[in-house]
mmCIF file of C-alpha atoms in Angstrom:
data_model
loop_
_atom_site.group_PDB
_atom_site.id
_atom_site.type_symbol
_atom_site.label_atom_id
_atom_site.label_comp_id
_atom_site.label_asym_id
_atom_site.label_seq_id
_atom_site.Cartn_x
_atom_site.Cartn_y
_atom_site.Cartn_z
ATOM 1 C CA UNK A 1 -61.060 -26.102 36.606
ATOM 2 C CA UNK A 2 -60.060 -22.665 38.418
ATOM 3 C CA UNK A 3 -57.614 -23.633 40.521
ATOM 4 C CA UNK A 4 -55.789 -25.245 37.857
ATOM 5 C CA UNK A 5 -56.277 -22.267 35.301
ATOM 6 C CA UNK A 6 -54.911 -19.630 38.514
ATOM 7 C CA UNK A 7 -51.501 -22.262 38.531
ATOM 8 C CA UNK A 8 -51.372 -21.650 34.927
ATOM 9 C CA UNK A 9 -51.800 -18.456 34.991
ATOM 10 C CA UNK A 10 -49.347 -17.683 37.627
ATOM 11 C CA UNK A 11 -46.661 -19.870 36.362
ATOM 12 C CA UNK A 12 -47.105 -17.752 32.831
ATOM 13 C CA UNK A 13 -47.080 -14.304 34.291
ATOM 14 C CA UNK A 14 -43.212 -15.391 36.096
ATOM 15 C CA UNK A 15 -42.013 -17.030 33.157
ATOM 16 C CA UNK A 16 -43.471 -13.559 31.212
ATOM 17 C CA UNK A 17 -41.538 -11.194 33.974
ATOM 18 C CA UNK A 18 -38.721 -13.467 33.666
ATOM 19 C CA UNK A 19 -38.222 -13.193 29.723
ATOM 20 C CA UNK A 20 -38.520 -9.202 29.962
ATOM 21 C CA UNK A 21 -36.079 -9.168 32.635
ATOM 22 C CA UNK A 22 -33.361 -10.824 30.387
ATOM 23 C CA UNK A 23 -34.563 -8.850 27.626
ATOM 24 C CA UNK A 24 -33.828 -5.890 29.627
ATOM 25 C CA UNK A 25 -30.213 -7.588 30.539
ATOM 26 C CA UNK A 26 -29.512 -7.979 26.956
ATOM 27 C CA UNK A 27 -29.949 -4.539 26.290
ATOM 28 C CA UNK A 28 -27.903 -3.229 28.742
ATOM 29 C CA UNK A 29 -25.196 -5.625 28.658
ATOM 30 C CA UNK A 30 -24.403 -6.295 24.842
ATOM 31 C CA UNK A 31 -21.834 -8.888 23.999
ATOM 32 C CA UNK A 32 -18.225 -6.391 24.146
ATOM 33 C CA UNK A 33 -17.034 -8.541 20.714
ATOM 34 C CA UNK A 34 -20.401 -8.282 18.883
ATOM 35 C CA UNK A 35 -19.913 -4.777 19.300
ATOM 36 C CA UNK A 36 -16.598 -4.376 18.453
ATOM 37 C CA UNK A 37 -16.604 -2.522 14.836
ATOM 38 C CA UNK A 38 -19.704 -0.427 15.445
ATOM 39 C CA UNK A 39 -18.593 3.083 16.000
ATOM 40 C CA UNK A 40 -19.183 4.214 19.399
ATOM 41 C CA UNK A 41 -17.761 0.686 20.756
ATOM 42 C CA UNK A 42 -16.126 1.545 24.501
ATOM 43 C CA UNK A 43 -18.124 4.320 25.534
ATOM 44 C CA UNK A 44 -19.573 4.932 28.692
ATOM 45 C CA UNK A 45 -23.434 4.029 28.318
ATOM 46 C CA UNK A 46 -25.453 5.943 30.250
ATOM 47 C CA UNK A 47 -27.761 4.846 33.884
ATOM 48 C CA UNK A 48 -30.717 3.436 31.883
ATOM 49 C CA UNK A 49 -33.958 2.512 33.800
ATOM 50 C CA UNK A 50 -34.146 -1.230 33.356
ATOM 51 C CA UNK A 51 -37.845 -1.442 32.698
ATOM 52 C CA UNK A 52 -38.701 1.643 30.676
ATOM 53 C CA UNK A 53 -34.849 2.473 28.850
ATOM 54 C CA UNK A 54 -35.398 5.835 30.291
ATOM 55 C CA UNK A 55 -32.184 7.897 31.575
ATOM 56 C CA UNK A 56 -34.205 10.319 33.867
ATOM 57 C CA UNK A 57 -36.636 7.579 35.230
ATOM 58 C CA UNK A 58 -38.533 8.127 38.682
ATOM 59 C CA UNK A 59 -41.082 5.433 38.987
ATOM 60 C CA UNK A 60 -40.973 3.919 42.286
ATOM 61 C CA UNK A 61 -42.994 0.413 40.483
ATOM 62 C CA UNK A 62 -39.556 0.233 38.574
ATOM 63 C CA UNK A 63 -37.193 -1.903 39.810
ATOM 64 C CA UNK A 64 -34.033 0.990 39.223
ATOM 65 C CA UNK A 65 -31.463 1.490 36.509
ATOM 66 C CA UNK A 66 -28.990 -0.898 35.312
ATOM 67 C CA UNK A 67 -25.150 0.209 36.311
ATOM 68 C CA UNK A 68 -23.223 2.217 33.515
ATOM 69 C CA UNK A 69 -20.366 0.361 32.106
ATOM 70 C CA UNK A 70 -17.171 1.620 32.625
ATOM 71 C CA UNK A 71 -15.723 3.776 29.678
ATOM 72 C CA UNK A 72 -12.612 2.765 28.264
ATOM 73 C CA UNK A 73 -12.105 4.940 25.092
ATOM 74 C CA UNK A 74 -13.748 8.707 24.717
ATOM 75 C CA UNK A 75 -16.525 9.487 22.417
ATOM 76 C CA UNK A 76 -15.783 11.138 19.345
ATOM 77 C CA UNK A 77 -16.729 15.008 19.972
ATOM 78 C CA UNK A 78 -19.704 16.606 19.662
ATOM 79 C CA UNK A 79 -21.576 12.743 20.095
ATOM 80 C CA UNK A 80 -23.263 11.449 23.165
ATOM 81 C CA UNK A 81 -24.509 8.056 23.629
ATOM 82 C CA UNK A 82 -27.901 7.672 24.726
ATOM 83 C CA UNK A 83 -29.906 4.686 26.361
ATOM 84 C CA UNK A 84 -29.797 1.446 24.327
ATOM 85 C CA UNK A 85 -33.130 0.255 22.520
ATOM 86 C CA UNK A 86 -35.089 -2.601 23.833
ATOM 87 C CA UNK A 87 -35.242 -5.576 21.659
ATOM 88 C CA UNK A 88 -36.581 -8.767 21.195
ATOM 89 C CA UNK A 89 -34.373 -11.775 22.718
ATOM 90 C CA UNK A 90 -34.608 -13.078 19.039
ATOM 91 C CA UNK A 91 -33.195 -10.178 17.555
ATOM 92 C CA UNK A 92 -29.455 -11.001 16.946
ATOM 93 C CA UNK A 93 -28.453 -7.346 15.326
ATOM 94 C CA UNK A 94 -26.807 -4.742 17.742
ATOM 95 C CA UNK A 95 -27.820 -1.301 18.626
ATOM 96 C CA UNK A 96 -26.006 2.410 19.527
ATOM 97 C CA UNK A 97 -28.316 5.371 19.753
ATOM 98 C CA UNK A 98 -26.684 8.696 20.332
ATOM 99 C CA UNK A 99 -27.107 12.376 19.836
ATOM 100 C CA UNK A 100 -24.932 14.441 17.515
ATOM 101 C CA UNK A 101 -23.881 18.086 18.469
ATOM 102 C CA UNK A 102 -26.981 19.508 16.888
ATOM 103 C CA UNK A 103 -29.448 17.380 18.457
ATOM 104 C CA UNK A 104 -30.445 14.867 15.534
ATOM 105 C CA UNK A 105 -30.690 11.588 17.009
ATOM 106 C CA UNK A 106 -28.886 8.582 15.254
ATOM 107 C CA UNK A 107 -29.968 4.891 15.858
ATOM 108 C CA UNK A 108 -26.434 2.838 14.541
ATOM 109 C CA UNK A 109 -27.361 -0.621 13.615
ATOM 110 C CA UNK A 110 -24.858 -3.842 12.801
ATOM 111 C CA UNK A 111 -26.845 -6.683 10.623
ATOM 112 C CA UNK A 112 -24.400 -9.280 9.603
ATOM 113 C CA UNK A 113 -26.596 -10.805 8.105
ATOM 114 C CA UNK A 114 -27.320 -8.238 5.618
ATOM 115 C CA UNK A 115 -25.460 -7.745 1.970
ATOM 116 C CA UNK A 116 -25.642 -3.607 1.848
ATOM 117 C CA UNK A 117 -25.463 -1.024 4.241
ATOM 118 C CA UNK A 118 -28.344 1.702 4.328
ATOM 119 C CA UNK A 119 -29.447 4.918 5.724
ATOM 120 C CA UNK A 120 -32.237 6.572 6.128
ATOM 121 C CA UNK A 121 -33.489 10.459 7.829
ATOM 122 C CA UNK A 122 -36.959 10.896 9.061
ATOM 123 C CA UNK A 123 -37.846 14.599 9.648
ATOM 124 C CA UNK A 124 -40.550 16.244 11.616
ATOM 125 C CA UNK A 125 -42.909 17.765 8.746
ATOM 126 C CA UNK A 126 -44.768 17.145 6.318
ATOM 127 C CA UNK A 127 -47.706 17.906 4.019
ATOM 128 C CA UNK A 128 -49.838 18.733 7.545
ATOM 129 C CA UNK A 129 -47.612 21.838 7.448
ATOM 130 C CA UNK A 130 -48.622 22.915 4.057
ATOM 131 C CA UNK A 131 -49.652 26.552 4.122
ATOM 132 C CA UNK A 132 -49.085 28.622 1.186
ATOM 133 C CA UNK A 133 -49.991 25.893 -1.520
ATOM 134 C CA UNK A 134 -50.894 22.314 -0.922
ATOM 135 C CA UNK A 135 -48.054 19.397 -1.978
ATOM 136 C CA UNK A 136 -45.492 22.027 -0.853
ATOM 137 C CA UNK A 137 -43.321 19.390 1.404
ATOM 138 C CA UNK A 138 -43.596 17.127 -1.067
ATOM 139 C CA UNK A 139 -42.585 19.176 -3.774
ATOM 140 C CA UNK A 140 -39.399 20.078 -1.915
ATOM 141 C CA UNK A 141 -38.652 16.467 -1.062
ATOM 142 C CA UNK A 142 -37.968 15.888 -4.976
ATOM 143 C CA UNK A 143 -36.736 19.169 -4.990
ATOM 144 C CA UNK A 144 -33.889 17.645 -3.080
ATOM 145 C CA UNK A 145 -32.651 15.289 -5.439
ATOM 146 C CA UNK A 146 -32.062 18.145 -7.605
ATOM 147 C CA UNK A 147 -28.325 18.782 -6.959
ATOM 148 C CA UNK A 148 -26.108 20.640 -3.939
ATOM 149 C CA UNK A 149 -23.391 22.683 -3.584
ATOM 150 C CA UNK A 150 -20.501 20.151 -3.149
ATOM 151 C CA UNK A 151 -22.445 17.514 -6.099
ATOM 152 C CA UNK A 152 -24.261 20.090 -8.135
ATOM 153 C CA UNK A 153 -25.138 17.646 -10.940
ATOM 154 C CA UNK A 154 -28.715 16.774 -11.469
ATOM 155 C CA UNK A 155 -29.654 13.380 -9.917
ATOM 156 C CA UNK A 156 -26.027 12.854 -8.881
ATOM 157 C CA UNK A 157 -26.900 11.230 -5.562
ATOM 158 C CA UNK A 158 -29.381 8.700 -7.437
ATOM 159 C CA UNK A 159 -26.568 7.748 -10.517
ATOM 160 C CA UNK A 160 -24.101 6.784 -7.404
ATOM 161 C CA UNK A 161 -26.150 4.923 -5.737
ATOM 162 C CA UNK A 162 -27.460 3.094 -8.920
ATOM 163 C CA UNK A 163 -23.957 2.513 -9.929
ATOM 164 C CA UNK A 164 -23.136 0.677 -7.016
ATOM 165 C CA UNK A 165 -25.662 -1.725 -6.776
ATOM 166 C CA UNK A 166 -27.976 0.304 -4.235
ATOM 167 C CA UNK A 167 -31.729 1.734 -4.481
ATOM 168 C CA UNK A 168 -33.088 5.095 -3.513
ATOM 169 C CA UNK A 169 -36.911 6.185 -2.029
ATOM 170 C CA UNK A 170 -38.287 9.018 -0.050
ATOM 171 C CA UNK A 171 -42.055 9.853 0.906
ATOM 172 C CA UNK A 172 -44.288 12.730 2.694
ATOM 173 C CA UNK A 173 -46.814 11.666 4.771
ATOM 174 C CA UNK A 174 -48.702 14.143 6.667
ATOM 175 C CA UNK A 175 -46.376 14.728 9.688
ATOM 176 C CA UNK A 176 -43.132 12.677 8.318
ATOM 177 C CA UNK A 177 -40.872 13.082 5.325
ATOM 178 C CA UNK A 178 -38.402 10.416 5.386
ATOM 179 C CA UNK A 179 -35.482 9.971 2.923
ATOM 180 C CA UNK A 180 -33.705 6.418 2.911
ATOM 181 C CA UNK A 181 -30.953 4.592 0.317
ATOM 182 C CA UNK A 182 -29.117 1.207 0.810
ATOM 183 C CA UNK A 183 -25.832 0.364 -0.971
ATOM 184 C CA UNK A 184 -23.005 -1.981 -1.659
ATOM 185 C CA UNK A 185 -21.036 -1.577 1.806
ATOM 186 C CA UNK A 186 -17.662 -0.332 -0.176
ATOM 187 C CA UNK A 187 -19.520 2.621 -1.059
ATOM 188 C CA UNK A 188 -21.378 3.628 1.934
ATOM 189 C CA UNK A 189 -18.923 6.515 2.778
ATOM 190 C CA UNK A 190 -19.519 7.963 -0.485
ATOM 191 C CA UNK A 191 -23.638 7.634 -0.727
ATOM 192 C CA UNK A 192 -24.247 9.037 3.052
ATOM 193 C CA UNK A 193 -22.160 12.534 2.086
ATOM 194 C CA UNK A 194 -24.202 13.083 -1.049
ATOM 195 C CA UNK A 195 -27.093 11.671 0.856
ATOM 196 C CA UNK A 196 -25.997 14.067 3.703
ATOM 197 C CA UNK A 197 -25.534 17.546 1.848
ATOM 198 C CA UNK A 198 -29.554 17.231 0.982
ATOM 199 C CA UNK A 199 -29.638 18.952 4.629
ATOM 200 C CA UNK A 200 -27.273 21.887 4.540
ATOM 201 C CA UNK A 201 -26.312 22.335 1.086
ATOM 202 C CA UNK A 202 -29.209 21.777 -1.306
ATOM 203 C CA UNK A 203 -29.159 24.184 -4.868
ATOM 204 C CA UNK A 204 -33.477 24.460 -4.828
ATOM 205 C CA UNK A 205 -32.604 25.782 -8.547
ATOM 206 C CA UNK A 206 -35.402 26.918 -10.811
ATOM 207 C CA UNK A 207 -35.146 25.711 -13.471
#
């Protein structure tokens, strides 16, 4: 039956537009209490295109950019917030992305329904960029774990984490290394500086 399979058709293709457009709502609206105790709650969030989440958005198909909410409290310095991530309508956790003063980019994340807070840092190389000797990224990823200038023991970043009920993993893939950990949320604080040092403070002792 055509005419009857067009109807369906049609009435799917609003109800799909429709769902996107609240999707797109969501984003850019969150919920002021659900946000509440994630750092960054109160800023000023920036012009976002409403179908693409792009700040700097000229396609004349899209339908504009949603209006920035008014800031009520400064960002801390050094930290701008960027456009919000779009998510499912069934995805009840809350999102802040920003940019830090020397251009990493941090997706924040509140889960309540999770036991343990985690981190994790994805960086831009890996085992592709191999030149001298092959397994050379990887090598340095475990290299790492070896120790840094403000926690010089071996492993001491692992033995915290262990110690307070957390897990540890990192891997090289060909363009990516990533380094993650989750922990008991009491000792987050104390697992993201040793976690953190890896980056600007690591020993690389031979040993």
């Amino acid at each position: 039956r055509p005419q009857s399979y067009q109807s369906w058709l049609q009435r799917r293709n609003r109800r799909a537009a429709t769902r996107d457009c609240a999707a797109a709502i969501e984003v850019h609206a969150p919920r002021r209490d659900s946000m509440s105790a994630l750092p960054g709650a109160g800023w000023a969030e920036p012009k976002c295109c409403v179908v693409c989440d792009r700040e700097d958005c000229e396609d004349a198909a899209h339908s504009g950019v949603a209006p920035a909410k008014e800031k009520d409290a400064p960002p801390p310095d050094g930290v701008e917030r960027l456009c919000a991530p779009r998510s499912s309508l069934s995805d009840d956790r809350t999102y802040r992305v920003v940019r830090l003063a020397n251009g990493i980019t941090v997706a924040l994340v509140r889960d309540e329904a999770t036991d343990k807070a985690a981190a994790a840092l994805c960086a831009g190389i890996g085992a592709y960029s191999d030149t001298d000797a092959a397994g050379l990224a990887h090598f340095l990823e475990h290299m790492l774990f070896q120790g840094t200038k403000t926690y010089p023991e071996d492993n001491a970043y692992k033995q915290y984490v262990a110690r307070h009920g957390g897990s540890t993993n990192a891997s090289t893939s060909g363009e990516r290394t990533t380094f993650q950990f989750d922990v008991v949320d009491a000792a987050f604080e104390g697992a993201l500086d040793r976690f953190g040092r890896f980056f600007v403070e690591p020993l690389l002792l031979e040993t």
